[in-house]
Amino acid sequence: MTLREERRQHGVHPFDIPLLARPFAWTLTTPITFLVGENGSGKSSLLEGMAAAVGFNPGGGNRDHRFGPETERSPLGDALALSWRRRVTGGFFLRAETFFNFASYLEEVGSTFAAYGGTPLHGMSHGEAFLALFHHRFQSGLFLLDEPEAALSPQRQLAFLSILHELSRAGTAQFIIATHSPILLAFPGATVLSLDGGMLTSLDYTETEHFRVTRDFLNAPERFFRHLFAKGE
């Protein structure tokens, strides 16, 4: 993936994000890549740009789904050049915040939901709908997932790891996942890239703030409470 300088729109969002303020070239070498970083570091913007460059609906879904104002072309999508050893046409772009709109769109176009296990997505809990999508629609292609843990309990996150394992082992699916979940980041063999500081930096998952803060909090929550609550006293 290359961000081309000649197509960057200076002063236009999302090119005001430090990560996207300069050209870069990025090669993915593992079936699963996690993007981590503080809020505002550019994770969601990068995934949206990649989705647009591939031809997926920027509001969520694949090439065949068109709904909502999110379908407007992403300026980042026009600036990204993507290439593969084997051309990608299938896949899915999941946006947790617009998944409700995606489920409504399927009902509006008269979907039978056979491809989602036979039950309308609005007829399930948020987490159940996510897992139905993962189980039934994720097979081969490129899957861009923005915070898939948003609707998943810790137990369901473990179930999602099992799905990732099966699909990555088959060798026909590639995942790029923006997440804050230390559970997901523990997936063995995955690449973890931090976007903090306006750079792409490879980390071991134990080096991420997500892992360290969660570990330290669970080991001694009272220490955090003393610090946090003292501010209001």
Short mmCIF file of C-alpha atoms in Angstrom, two decimals:
data_model
loop_
_atom_site.label_atom_id
_atom_site.label_comp_id
_atom_site.label_asym_id
_atom_site.label_seq_id
_atom_site.Cartn_x
_atom_site.Cartn_y
_atom_site.Cartn_z
CA MET A 1 0.00 0.00 0.00
CA THR A 2 1.40 3.36 -1.07
CA LEU A 3 0.17 6.85 -0.21
CA ARG A 4 0.93 8.91 -3.32
CA GLU A 5 2.10 12.47 -2.75
CA GLU A 6 0.70 13.76 -6.04
CA ARG A 7 -2.82 12.77 -4.98
CA ARG A 8 -2.76 14.07 -1.43
CA GLN A 9 -5.13 16.98 -0.85
CA HIS A 10 -3.23 19.30 1.45
CA GLY A 11 -5.31 20.86 4.22
CA VAL A 12 -8.20 18.44 3.63
CA HIS A 13 -9.24 15.82 6.18
CA PRO A 14 -7.99 13.11 6.66
CA PHE A 15 -4.65 14.38 5.36
CA ASP A 16 -4.38 16.58 8.44
CA ILE A 17 -3.82 13.42 10.52
CA PRO A 18 -0.06 13.09 11.23
CA LEU A 19 0.09 9.55 9.81
CA LEU A 20 -1.37 10.75 6.50
CA ALA A 21 0.51 14.04 6.33
CA ARG A 22 3.36 12.49 4.35
CA PRO A 23 3.76 9.73 1.73
CA PHE A 24 4.45 6.18 2.90
CA ALA A 25 4.82 2.67 1.53
CA TRP A 26 3.58 -0.23 3.59
CA THR A 27 3.82 -3.98 2.88
CA LEU A 28 1.67 -6.52 4.75
CA THR A 29 3.33 -9.88 5.25
CA THR A 30 0.93 -11.76 7.56
CA PRO A 31 -2.72 -12.84 7.10
CA ILE A 32 -3.79 -10.76 10.10
CA THR A 33 -2.67 -7.22 10.87
CA PHE A 34 -3.88 -5.21 13.86
CA LEU A 35 -3.84 -1.42 13.89
CA VAL A 36 -3.52 0.15 17.33
CA GLY A 37 -3.20 3.71 18.52
CA GLU A 38 -4.81 6.43 20.56
CA ASN A 39 -8.12 7.93 19.48
CA GLY A 40 -7.49 10.26 16.55
CA SER A 41 -4.34 8.47 15.37
CA GLY A 42 -5.95 7.60 12.02
CA LYS A 43 -6.97 3.94 12.34
CA SER A 44 -10.55 4.38 11.13
CA SER A 45 -9.57 6.89 8.44
CA LEU A 46 -6.96 4.51 7.06
CA LEU A 47 -9.40 1.59 6.95
CA GLU A 48 -12.03 3.74 5.25
CA GLY A 49 -9.50 4.87 2.65
CA MET A 50 -8.46 1.29 1.98
CA ALA A 51 -12.11 0.24 1.64
CA ALA A 52 -12.70 3.01 -0.91
CA ALA A 53 -9.53 2.10 -2.83
CA VAL A 54 -10.68 -1.53 -3.07
CA GLY A 55 -14.19 -0.51 -4.13
CA PHE A 56 -16.08 -1.44 -0.97
CA ASN A 57 -18.86 0.80 0.27
CA PRO A 58 -17.15 3.31 2.65
CA GLY A 59 -20.22 3.07 4.90
CA GLY A 60 -19.69 -0.67 5.36
CA GLY A 61 -20.23 -3.82 3.32
CA ASN A 62 -18.68 -4.89 0.06
CA ARG A 63 -18.76 -3.82 -3.60
CA ASP A 64 -22.47 -4.63 -3.92
CA HIS A 65 -23.71 -2.63 -0.93
CA ARG A 66 -24.67 1.00 -1.41
CA PHE A 67 -26.42 2.89 1.34
CA GLY A 68 -26.33 6.14 3.29
CA PRO A 69 -24.27 9.31 2.92
CA GLU A 70 -21.15 7.31 3.76
CA THR A 71 -21.06 6.15 0.13
CA GLU A 72 -19.33 9.40 -0.88
CA ARG A 73 -15.86 8.80 -2.26
CA SER A 74 -13.07 9.04 0.30
CA PRO A 75 -10.29 11.45 -0.76
CA LEU A 76 -7.84 9.07 0.90
CA GLY A 77 -9.11 6.23 -1.29
CA ASP A 78 -8.06 8.20 -4.36
CA ALA A 79 -4.59 8.74 -2.92
CA LEU A 80 -3.90 5.11 -1.97
CA ALA A 81 -2.39 2.62 -4.41
CA LEU A 82 -2.95 -1.02 -3.41
CA SER A 83 -1.38 -4.08 -4.99
CA TRP A 84 -1.42 -7.82 -4.31
CA ARG A 85 0.32 -10.91 -5.51
CA ARG A 86 -3.19 -12.14 -6.25
CA ARG A 87 -5.87 -9.59 -7.12
CA VAL A 88 -8.52 -9.08 -4.42
CA THR A 89 -12.16 -8.50 -5.35
CA GLY A 90 -14.06 -10.10 -2.47
CA GLY A 91 -14.20 -9.24 1.19
CA PHE A 92 -16.00 -6.90 3.56
CA PHE A 93 -15.60 -3.58 5.37
CA LEU A 94 -17.05 -3.56 8.89
CA ARG A 95 -17.72 -0.27 10.63
CA ALA A 96 -19.09 -0.86 14.10
CA GLU A 97 -20.80 2.54 14.25
CA THR A 98 -22.72 2.03 10.98
CA PHE A 99 -23.55 -1.65 11.33
CA PHE A 100 -27.15 -0.79 12.31
CA ASN A 101 -27.50 1.04 9.00
CA PHE A 102 -26.08 -1.97 7.16
CA ALA A 103 -28.62 -4.31 8.79
CA SER A 104 -31.44 -1.88 7.91
CA TYR A 105 -30.20 -1.69 4.32
CA LEU A 106 -30.39 -5.49 3.97
CA GLU A 107 -34.04 -5.41 5.07
CA GLU A 108 -34.84 -2.54 2.73
CA VAL A 109 -33.52 -4.43 -0.31
CA GLY A 110 -35.47 -7.55 0.68
CA SER A 111 -32.61 -9.79 1.75
CA THR A 112 -33.68 -13.28 2.82
CA PHE A 113 -30.69 -13.34 5.22
CA ALA A 114 -29.86 -16.85 4.02
CA ALA A 115 -26.26 -15.68 3.72
CA TYR A 116 -26.32 -14.62 7.38
CA GLY A 117 -27.70 -17.79 8.93
CA GLY A 118 -31.37 -17.16 8.03
CA THR A 119 -32.24 -14.66 10.77
CA PRO A 120 -32.54 -10.89 10.16
CA LEU A 121 -29.65 -9.09 11.77
CA HIS A 122 -32.07 -6.78 13.59
CA GLY A 123 -33.60 -9.90 15.14
CA MET A 124 -30.40 -10.60 17.06
CA SER A 125 -28.40 -8.78 19.68
CA HIS A 126 -25.61 -6.58 18.38
CA GLY A 127 -22.98 -9.15 19.29
CA GLU A 128 -24.95 -12.05 17.83
CA ALA A 129 -25.35 -10.13 14.56
CA PHE A 130 -21.61 -9.51 14.41
CA LEU A 131 -20.86 -13.21 14.90
CA ALA A 132 -23.47 -14.20 12.30
CA LEU A 133 -21.69 -11.95 9.83
CA PHE A 134 -18.28 -13.38 10.75
CA HIS A 135 -19.47 -16.99 10.59
CA HIS A 136 -21.47 -16.86 7.37
CA ARG A 137 -20.03 -14.07 5.20
CA PHE A 138 -16.32 -14.21 5.94
CA GLN A 139 -14.70 -16.73 3.61
CA SER A 140 -12.12 -15.39 1.16
CA GLY A 141 -10.92 -11.92 0.30
CA LEU A 142 -9.85 -8.78 2.12
CA PHE A 143 -11.59 -7.98 5.42
CA LEU A 144 -11.24 -4.52 6.90
CA LEU A 145 -12.67 -4.42 10.42
CA ASP A 146 -13.01 -1.28 12.51
CA GLU A 147 -13.28 -2.21 16.20
CA PRO A 148 -15.11 -5.54 15.81
CA GLU A 149 -14.91 -6.02 19.59
CA ALA A 150 -17.35 -3.11 20.11
CA ALA A 151 -20.32 -5.49 20.29
CA LEU A 152 -18.56 -8.59 21.58
CA SER A 153 -18.29 -9.82 25.16
CA PRO A 154 -14.89 -11.25 26.17
CA GLN A 155 -16.23 -14.76 25.53
CA ARG A 156 -17.46 -13.76 22.07
CA GLN A 157 -14.11 -12.17 21.34
CA LEU A 158 -12.56 -15.57 21.96
CA ALA A 159 -15.07 -17.09 19.53
CA PHE A 160 -14.02 -14.46 16.99
CA LEU A 161 -10.37 -15.48 17.47
CA SER A 162 -11.37 -19.03 16.54
CA ILE A 163 -12.97 -17.73 13.33
CA LEU A 164 -9.82 -15.75 12.53
CA HIS A 165 -7.71 -18.85 13.06
CA GLU A 166 -9.78 -20.99 10.69
CA LEU A 167 -9.87 -18.39 7.93
CA SER A 168 -6.21 -17.41 8.18
CA ARG A 169 -5.19 -21.08 8.16
CA ALA A 170 -7.11 -21.60 4.92
CA GLY A 171 -4.84 -19.04 3.26
CA THR A 172 -7.61 -17.27 1.32
CA ALA A 173 -8.41 -14.36 3.65
CA GLN A 174 -6.48 -11.31 4.79
CA PHE A 175 -7.59 -9.24 7.77
CA ILE A 176 -6.68 -5.67 8.71
CA ILE A 177 -8.29 -4.86 12.05
CA ALA A 178 -8.35 -1.64 14.06
CA THR A 179 -8.85 -2.58 17.69
CA HIS A 180 -8.46 -1.58 21.32
CA SER A 181 -8.93 -5.15 22.57
CA PRO A 182 -5.94 -6.81 24.29
CA ILE A 183 -7.73 -10.13 23.78
CA LEU A 184 -7.73 -9.78 19.99
CA LEU A 185 -4.18 -8.42 19.93
CA ALA A 186 -2.94 -11.66 21.49
CA PHE A 187 -3.67 -13.63 18.30
CA PRO A 188 -0.48 -15.63 17.63
CA GLY A 189 1.58 -14.67 14.61
CA ALA A 190 -0.35 -11.47 13.83
CA THR A 191 1.37 -8.21 12.97
CA VAL A 192 0.63 -5.35 15.37
CA LEU A 193 1.20 -1.86 13.99
CA SER A 194 0.99 1.26 16.13
CA LEU A 195 -0.11 4.51 14.46
CA ASP A 196 0.86 6.71 17.40
CA GLY A 197 3.30 9.51 16.70
CA GLY A 198 2.29 9.69 13.04
CA MET A 199 4.30 6.61 12.13
CA LEU A 200 3.65 2.92 11.51
CA THR A 201 5.62 1.04 14.14
CA SER A 202 5.64 -2.74 14.54
CA LEU A 203 5.16 -3.93 18.14
CA ASP A 204 4.82 -7.12 20.08
CA TYR A 205 1.34 -7.12 21.58
CA THR A 206 2.82 -7.10 25.10
CA GLU A 207 4.42 -3.75 24.22
CA THR A 208 1.11 -2.09 23.41
CA GLU A 209 -0.49 0.32 25.83
CA HIS A 210 -3.69 -1.74 25.57
CA PHE A 211 -1.96 -4.77 27.05
CA ARG A 212 0.08 -2.92 29.66
CA VAL A 213 -2.72 -0.73 31.01
CA THR A 214 -5.20 -3.63 31.14
CA ARG A 215 -2.66 -5.90 32.89
CA ASP A 216 -1.67 -3.27 35.41
CA PHE A 217 -5.26 -2.29 36.14
CA LEU A 218 -6.40 -5.87 36.72
CA ASN A 219 -3.41 -6.56 38.94
CA ALA A 220 -4.01 -3.53 41.16
CA PRO A 221 -7.15 -1.51 40.35
CA GLU A 222 -6.95 0.31 43.69
CA ARG A 223 -3.77 2.07 42.57
CA PHE A 224 -5.59 3.48 39.55
CA PHE A 225 -8.59 4.50 41.65
CA ARG A 226 -6.41 6.40 44.12
CA HIS A 227 -4.88 8.38 41.28
CA LEU A 228 -8.07 8.94 39.28
CA PHE A 229 -10.44 9.76 42.11
CA ALA A 230 -7.99 12.01 43.94
CA LYS A 231 -8.35 14.57 41.14
CA GLY A 232 -11.89 15.39 42.22
CA GLU A 233 -11.16 15.70 45.95
#
